[in-house]
Short mmCIF file of C-alpha atoms in Angstrom, two decimals:
data_model
loop_
_atom_site.label_atom_id
_atom_site.label_comp_id
_atom_site.label_asym_id
_atom_site.label_seq_id
_atom_site.Cartn_x
_atom_site.Cartn_y
_atom_site.Cartn_z
CA MET A 30 -20.19 -31.96 -1.12
CA SER A 31 -18.51 -28.35 -0.65
CA VAL A 32 -19.25 -26.15 2.56
CA THR A 33 -21.62 -22.98 1.19
CA ILE A 34 -22.44 -19.68 2.58
CA LYS A 35 -25.45 -21.40 4.27
CA ASP A 36 -23.49 -24.20 6.11
CA VAL A 37 -21.54 -21.66 7.69
CA ALA A 38 -24.60 -19.04 8.72
CA LYS A 39 -25.96 -22.18 10.13
CA LYS A 40 -23.07 -22.50 12.24
CA ALA A 41 -22.28 -19.12 13.33
CA GLY A 42 -25.70 -18.65 14.28
CA VAL A 43 -26.40 -15.98 11.69
CA SER A 44 -28.08 -14.59 8.66
CA PRO A 45 -26.38 -16.25 5.04
CA SER A 46 -26.87 -12.04 3.88
CA THR A 47 -24.62 -11.61 7.32
CA VAL A 48 -21.73 -13.75 6.06
CA SER A 49 -22.00 -12.34 2.63
CA ARG A 50 -21.09 -8.75 4.39
CA VAL A 51 -18.20 -10.15 5.76
CA LEU A 52 -16.82 -11.53 2.98
CA SER A 53 -17.53 -7.96 1.27
CA GLY A 54 -15.92 -5.96 4.44
CA HIS A 55 -18.85 -4.28 5.30
CA PRO A 56 -18.39 -1.37 7.74
CA ARG A 57 -22.13 -2.64 9.46
CA ILE A 58 -20.85 -6.02 10.30
CA SER A 59 -18.92 -5.89 13.54
CA ARG A 60 -15.55 -6.76 14.38
CA GLU A 61 -16.58 -9.39 17.14
CA THR A 62 -19.45 -11.36 14.19
CA SER A 63 -16.55 -10.62 11.53
CA ARG A 64 -14.21 -12.34 13.87
CA LYS A 65 -15.88 -14.92 14.54
CA VAL A 66 -18.06 -16.18 10.76
CA LYS A 67 -14.19 -15.66 10.01
CA GLU A 68 -12.94 -18.36 12.29
CA ILE A 69 -16.02 -20.59 11.49
CA MET A 70 -15.10 -19.96 7.22
CA GLU A 71 -11.83 -21.61 8.64
CA GLU A 72 -12.88 -24.15 9.96
CA MET A 73 -14.95 -25.35 8.05
CA GLY A 74 -12.31 -24.76 5.28
CA TYR A 75 -14.74 -22.84 2.95
CA HIS A 76 -13.75 -20.93 0.54
CA PRO A 77 -15.99 -18.02 -1.04
CA ASN A 78 -16.38 -18.35 -4.79
CA ILE A 79 -15.10 -15.24 -6.60
CA MET A 80 -17.29 -15.53 -9.39
CA ALA A 81 -20.28 -15.15 -7.15
CA LYS A 82 -18.66 -12.47 -5.57
CA SER A 83 -17.67 -10.43 -8.21
CA LEU A 84 -20.96 -10.30 -9.05
CA VAL A 85 -22.20 -9.18 -5.65
CA SER A 86 -19.68 -6.70 -5.13
CA LYS A 87 -19.07 -5.54 -9.03
CA THR A 88 -14.95 -5.82 -8.05
CA THR A 89 -12.77 -8.98 -9.06
CA ASP A 90 -9.74 -8.01 -6.59
CA SER A 91 -7.61 -9.24 -9.18
CA ILE A 92 -4.99 -6.33 -11.39
CA CYS A 93 -4.16 -7.11 -14.76
CA VAL A 94 -0.59 -6.42 -16.05
CA ILE A 95 -0.29 -5.25 -19.66
CA LEU A 96 3.06 -6.85 -21.33
CA PRO A 97 4.33 -3.99 -24.40
CA LYS A 98 5.82 -7.86 -25.78
CA PRO A 99 5.56 -11.35 -26.11
CA ALA A 100 6.63 -12.45 -22.45
CA GLU A 101 9.12 -15.26 -23.48
CA GLU A 102 11.32 -11.51 -25.12
CA LEU A 103 10.65 -9.55 -21.82
CA PHE A 104 11.27 -11.95 -19.25
CA LEU A 105 14.85 -12.61 -21.13
CA ASN A 106 15.51 -8.62 -19.58
CA LEU A 107 15.63 -8.79 -15.62
CA PHE A 108 14.35 -5.62 -15.36
CA PHE A 109 10.81 -6.31 -15.98
CA MET A 110 11.44 -9.67 -13.41
CA GLU A 111 11.93 -7.14 -10.66
CA LEU A 112 9.68 -4.63 -11.98
CA ILE A 113 6.79 -7.60 -11.39
CA ARG A 114 8.21 -9.03 -8.16
CA GLY A 115 7.32 -5.15 -6.52
CA ILE A 116 4.13 -4.72 -7.99
CA VAL A 117 3.14 -8.34 -6.85
CA ALA A 118 4.31 -7.76 -3.47
CA GLN A 119 3.04 -5.13 -2.71
CA ALA A 120 -0.47 -6.36 -4.74
CA ASN A 121 -0.31 -9.56 -2.33
CA ARG A 122 -0.34 -7.21 1.15
CA SER A 123 -3.39 -5.79 -0.42
CA GLY A 124 -5.05 -8.82 -0.88
CA TYR A 125 -5.24 -9.04 -4.47
CA ASP A 126 -4.52 -11.15 -7.61
CA VAL A 127 -2.15 -10.41 -10.40
CA LEU A 128 -3.13 -11.27 -13.89
CA ILE A 129 -0.35 -11.62 -17.03
CA SER A 130 -1.38 -10.05 -19.87
CA SER A 131 1.01 -9.29 -23.67
CA GLY A 132 0.12 -9.36 -27.25
CA ALA A 133 2.35 -9.51 -30.54
CA ASN A 134 1.27 -6.28 -31.24
CA GLU A 135 -0.67 -3.59 -30.66
CA LYS A 136 -3.91 -4.73 -31.36
CA GLU A 137 -3.24 -8.17 -29.85
CA GLU A 138 -2.52 -5.57 -26.71
CA VAL A 139 -5.97 -4.02 -26.95
CA GLU A 140 -7.81 -7.21 -27.48
CA ALA A 141 -6.23 -8.47 -24.59
CA VAL A 142 -7.30 -5.60 -22.31
CA SER A 143 -10.42 -5.44 -23.58
CA ARG A 144 -10.95 -9.21 -23.17
CA LEU A 145 -9.54 -8.42 -19.08
CA LEU A 146 -11.61 -5.33 -18.36
CA ASN A 147 -14.52 -5.85 -20.23
CA GLY A 148 -15.51 -9.55 -19.21
CA ARG A 149 -14.92 -7.87 -15.72
CA ARG A 150 -11.85 -10.42 -14.58
CA VAL A 151 -9.79 -7.67 -13.36
CA ASP A 152 -10.67 -4.29 -11.90
CA GLY A 153 -8.08 -2.38 -13.29
CA ALA A 154 -4.41 -2.99 -15.60
CA ILE A 155 -0.90 -1.24 -15.39
CA LEU A 156 1.30 -1.10 -18.21
CA LEU A 157 4.54 -1.70 -18.21
CA TYR A 158 5.57 0.15 -20.95
CA SER A 159 4.96 4.23 -22.15
CA ARG A 160 4.56 4.64 -25.89
CA GLN A 161 4.26 8.37 -28.04
CA GLU A 162 1.32 6.81 -29.44
CA ASP A 163 -0.73 4.33 -27.72
CA PRO A 164 -3.62 2.46 -28.29
CA VAL A 165 -4.20 0.38 -25.29
CA VAL A 166 -3.66 4.24 -23.35
CA ASP A 167 -6.78 5.32 -25.53
CA PHE A 168 -8.90 2.14 -24.96
CA LEU A 169 -8.05 2.59 -20.78
CA LYS A 170 -8.73 6.08 -20.93
CA SER A 171 -11.40 6.50 -23.12
CA ASN A 172 -13.51 3.36 -21.30
CA GLY A 173 -12.80 5.36 -17.64
CA TYR A 174 -11.03 1.63 -16.37
CA PRO A 175 -8.41 2.40 -13.68
CA PHE A 176 -4.88 2.17 -14.98
CA VAL A 177 -1.65 3.36 -14.43
CA LEU A 178 1.55 4.02 -16.32
CA VAL A 179 4.95 2.78 -15.67
CA GLY A 180 6.43 6.55 -17.46
CA ARG A 181 4.82 9.12 -18.49
CA SER A 182 2.89 10.06 -21.85
CA ASP A 183 3.03 13.30 -22.75
CA LYS A 184 -0.13 13.27 -24.89
CA HIS A 185 -1.82 12.34 -20.98
CA PRO A 186 0.33 14.44 -18.73
CA ASP A 187 -3.21 13.70 -16.38
CA LEU A 188 -2.84 9.85 -16.61
CA LEU A 189 -2.14 7.96 -13.00
CA SER A 190 1.75 7.46 -13.36
CA VAL A 191 4.97 5.71 -12.02
CA ASP A 192 8.02 7.07 -12.90
CA THR A 193 11.71 7.61 -12.90
CA ASP A 194 12.84 11.05 -13.83
CA ASN A 195 14.91 10.04 -16.74
CA VAL A 196 16.28 13.13 -18.19
CA GLN A 197 17.46 13.83 -15.01
CA ALA A 198 19.29 10.68 -14.65
CA ALA A 199 20.72 10.52 -17.81
CA TYR A 200 21.57 13.68 -17.02
CA ASP A 201 23.77 12.88 -13.80
CA ALA A 202 25.46 9.48 -15.71
CA THR A 203 26.76 11.63 -18.73
CA LYS A 204 28.22 14.55 -16.16
CA HIS A 205 30.21 11.59 -14.75
CA LEU A 206 31.66 10.78 -17.59
CA ILE A 207 32.31 14.16 -18.66
CA SER A 208 33.78 14.62 -14.88
CA LEU A 209 36.18 12.31 -16.07
CA GLY A 210 37.43 14.03 -18.77
CA HIS A 211 35.91 12.55 -21.35
CA GLU A 212 34.75 14.73 -24.59
CA ARG A 213 33.69 12.34 -26.92
CA ILE A 214 30.52 10.62 -25.39
CA GLY A 215 28.19 8.34 -27.43
CA PHE A 216 24.85 7.00 -26.62
CA VAL A 217 23.09 3.35 -27.26
CA SER A 218 19.68 3.75 -27.07
CA GLY A 219 16.33 1.80 -27.09
CA PRO A 220 13.21 1.85 -29.45
CA PRO A 221 12.58 5.77 -30.28
CA ASN A 222 8.79 5.24 -29.68
CA LEU A 223 9.60 4.65 -26.18
CA VAL A 224 9.26 7.74 -24.25
CA VAL A 225 12.07 6.54 -21.73
CA SER A 226 14.40 6.31 -24.73
CA GLN A 227 13.77 10.24 -25.42
CA ASP A 228 14.00 11.16 -21.75
CA ARG A 229 17.28 9.25 -21.72
CA LEU A 230 18.71 10.68 -24.75
CA LYS A 231 17.31 14.52 -23.82
CA GLY A 232 18.81 14.14 -20.55
CA TYR A 233 22.48 12.45 -22.75
CA SER A 234 22.68 16.15 -24.67
CA ARG A 235 21.34 18.57 -22.16
CA ALA A 236 24.34 17.05 -19.92
CA LEU A 237 26.65 17.60 -23.47
CA ALA A 238 25.36 21.48 -24.41
CA ASP A 239 25.65 22.72 -20.47
CA SER A 240 29.65 21.42 -20.87
CA GLY A 241 29.42 22.73 -23.93
CA LEU A 242 30.24 19.68 -25.75
CA VAL A 243 29.11 18.64 -29.74
CA MET A 244 26.07 15.63 -29.85
CA ARG A 245 26.80 13.82 -33.42
CA LYS A 246 24.54 11.69 -34.34
CA ASP A 247 26.80 9.04 -35.65
CA TRP A 248 27.30 7.95 -31.70
CA ILE A 249 23.62 7.80 -31.26
CA VAL A 250 22.67 3.81 -32.00
CA GLU A 251 18.93 2.58 -32.03
CA GLY A 252 17.68 -0.36 -30.77
CA GLU A 253 15.59 -2.80 -28.40
CA PHE A 254 16.35 -4.05 -24.90
CA LEU A 255 18.44 -6.48 -25.86
CA GLN A 256 21.96 -8.16 -25.61
CA ASP A 257 22.42 -8.19 -29.49
CA SER A 258 21.49 -4.49 -29.55
CA GLY A 259 24.69 -3.34 -27.70
CA TYR A 260 26.55 -6.10 -29.82
CA ARG A 261 25.52 -4.86 -33.19
CA ALA A 262 26.45 -1.21 -31.70
CA MET A 263 30.01 -1.76 -30.53
CA SER A 264 30.82 -3.25 -34.94
CA PHE A 265 28.75 0.31 -35.67
CA PHE A 266 30.92 2.21 -33.51
CA MET A 267 34.29 1.23 -33.37
CA ASN A 268 34.45 1.44 -37.26
CA LEU A 269 34.34 4.64 -37.05
CA PRO A 270 36.55 7.14 -38.27
CA GLU A 271 36.42 8.80 -35.17
CA ARG A 272 35.26 6.85 -31.82
CA PRO A 273 33.61 7.37 -28.66
CA THR A 274 35.60 6.76 -25.72
CA ALA A 275 33.23 6.73 -23.43
CA LEU A 276 28.84 5.19 -23.88
CA VAL A 277 26.15 5.91 -21.87
CA ILE A 278 23.78 3.43 -22.66
CA VAL A 279 19.75 2.61 -21.93
CA ASP A 280 19.41 -0.32 -20.38
CA ASP A 281 21.95 -3.00 -18.46
CA ILE A 282 21.17 -5.86 -20.61
CA VAL A 283 22.25 -3.73 -23.50
CA SER A 284 25.39 -3.05 -21.65
CA PHE A 285 26.32 -6.70 -21.54
CA GLY A 286 26.31 -7.37 -25.17
CA VAL A 287 28.19 -4.32 -25.72
CA LEU A 288 30.72 -5.42 -23.04
CA ARG A 289 31.16 -8.49 -25.49
CA GLY A 290 31.44 -6.46 -28.44
CA LEU A 291 34.10 -4.50 -27.38
CA ARG A 292 36.28 -8.01 -25.77
CA GLU A 293 35.85 -9.73 -29.06
CA LEU A 294 37.01 -6.28 -31.31
CA GLY A 295 40.30 -6.49 -28.66
CA TYR A 296 38.75 -3.51 -26.67
CA ARG A 297 39.42 -2.64 -22.66
CA VAL A 298 36.70 -1.75 -20.19
CA PRO A 299 36.80 1.28 -18.75
CA GLU A 300 41.18 1.72 -20.08
CA ASP A 301 39.59 2.21 -24.24
CA VAL A 302 36.23 2.87 -23.37
CA SER A 303 33.84 3.98 -20.22
CA ILE A 304 30.87 3.30 -20.08
CA ILE A 305 27.58 3.48 -17.87
CA SER A 306 24.43 2.35 -17.48
CA PHE A 307 20.75 2.36 -16.38
CA ASN A 308 18.74 -0.05 -14.77
CA ASN A 309 21.49 -1.74 -11.66
CA ILE A 310 20.31 -5.35 -12.08
CA SER A 311 21.60 -8.00 -9.78
CA LEU A 312 24.08 -8.73 -12.64
CA THR A 313 25.97 -5.34 -13.13
CA GLU A 314 28.21 -6.29 -10.39
CA LEU A 315 28.96 -9.32 -11.38
CA SER A 316 29.78 -8.59 -15.14
CA THR A 317 33.53 -8.38 -16.25
CA PRO A 318 34.69 -5.47 -15.19
CA PRO A 319 31.31 -4.32 -13.21
CA LEU A 320 29.05 -2.36 -14.46
CA SER A 321 28.47 1.56 -13.21
CA SER A 322 24.66 1.99 -13.66
CA VAL A 323 21.71 4.55 -12.76
CA ASP A 324 19.57 2.62 -9.92
CA ILE A 325 16.10 3.51 -10.84
CA GLY A 326 14.14 1.64 -7.82
CA ILE A 327 12.78 -0.83 -10.27
CA TYR A 328 11.49 -2.73 -7.36
CA ASN A 329 9.48 0.44 -5.84
CA LEU A 330 9.15 1.11 -8.95
CA GLY A 331 6.82 -1.97 -9.27
CA TYR A 332 5.75 -1.62 -5.79
CA THR A 333 4.11 2.11 -5.92
CA ALA A 334 2.36 1.20 -9.31
CA SER A 335 0.45 -1.81 -7.76
CA GLN A 336 -0.34 0.47 -4.79
CA ALA A 337 -1.53 3.34 -7.03
CA LEU A 338 -4.06 1.33 -8.99
CA ILE A 339 -5.45 0.39 -5.91
CA GLN A 340 -5.66 3.11 -4.24
CA SER A 341 -7.63 4.18 -7.45
CA ILE A 342 -9.52 1.46 -7.19
CA ARG A 343 -10.48 1.77 -3.72
CA HIS A 344 -10.98 5.76 -3.69
CA ASP A 345 -13.90 6.82 -2.45
CA GLY A 346 -14.24 10.43 -4.63
CA GLN A 347 -13.34 12.14 -1.11
CA THR A 348 -9.95 12.67 -1.11
CA VAL A 349 -7.60 13.85 -4.32
CA LEU A 350 -4.85 11.64 -4.88
CA PRO A 351 -1.60 12.21 -6.45
CA ASN A 352 -1.32 11.53 -10.57
CA ARG A 353 2.27 11.47 -10.67
CA TYR A 354 5.01 9.65 -8.50
CA ILE A 355 8.57 9.81 -8.79
CA ILE A 356 11.06 7.71 -7.72
CA PRO A 357 14.30 8.59 -6.73
CA HIS A 358 17.67 7.41 -8.27
CA ARG A 359 21.37 7.38 -7.64
CA LEU A 360 24.29 6.51 -9.44
CA MET A 361 26.54 3.43 -8.60
CA ILE A 362 29.76 3.94 -10.00
CA ARG A 363 31.63 1.09 -10.73
CA GLU A 364 34.48 -0.43 -12.41
CA SER A 365 33.59 0.65 -16.11
CA SER A 366 33.72 4.27 -15.28
CA MET A 367 36.28 4.32 -12.81
CA TYR A 368 39.29 5.65 -15.00
CA SER A 369 40.65 9.05 -15.82
CA LEU A 370 41.82 10.22 -18.88
CA PRO A 371 44.92 11.66 -18.89
CA LYS A 372 45.10 15.69 -19.48
#
């Protein structure tokens, strides 16, 4: 037979309500009483009924992570794995469990988050993406649920969000290529409905304009955050009458496809085409050649998003919390962009 609150209370010499207050961290319970009760719980092997606890406290000590597409596709990209690692690390340190949910489309995503929050299975949500029009954000905002966005929203600029300054990051990456003497610089983008794709394109175009260079539409290719997108982009770029001599690529995984495509077409990196991308996942140092990348602090993005959400859930309303956190970025220059063009 499992140990109950009454069993713990009897052995501790306190009332069952006192044991309940210890479990909920009630401020009126003395440190000594709390210590004694917890020791007896451990000694007797007592495990609280989470469902019963949530009914009393109105909290679950759980948060959910909403993925933007089926998980099997996302987990092909190490960016999301590192992001979730940061989220889970901070949540665990705060005593929270993490549930992961996804949907094949926007309708399924809304249904998934609705089941979790309306069913009181989680206290809040983290969205790992930011789209221009997002019914999940609209649902969460209209229902007043705590949530944090990894990215930013033009439609809802007041949302709690954690982000990199992607415009500046792309500006810096493009300027690096310009400093090597490149004037014909292409851009391999992600899905156009994602804010991160638009921001990085904006930084790229701004750097070209500030340097007196022309942004050509035929040197911009859109795709997904997958290797195949980069591979297909090379077939397009290298068949142009005038091809780019350098590329800014929206994501490291996409860059691996670019490298494969260039290699099969007989082009050398960086001698024929210089490359810099984003995220600085662990495999960038192991690619051939090692890949220059913008380190956006993926782990810190996830850690800070989790921390900001839990602070929001626990907020007593007496202090003002920031609603936007920016994680610093830095250029990690490696062999893929160490070649200066002859003057």
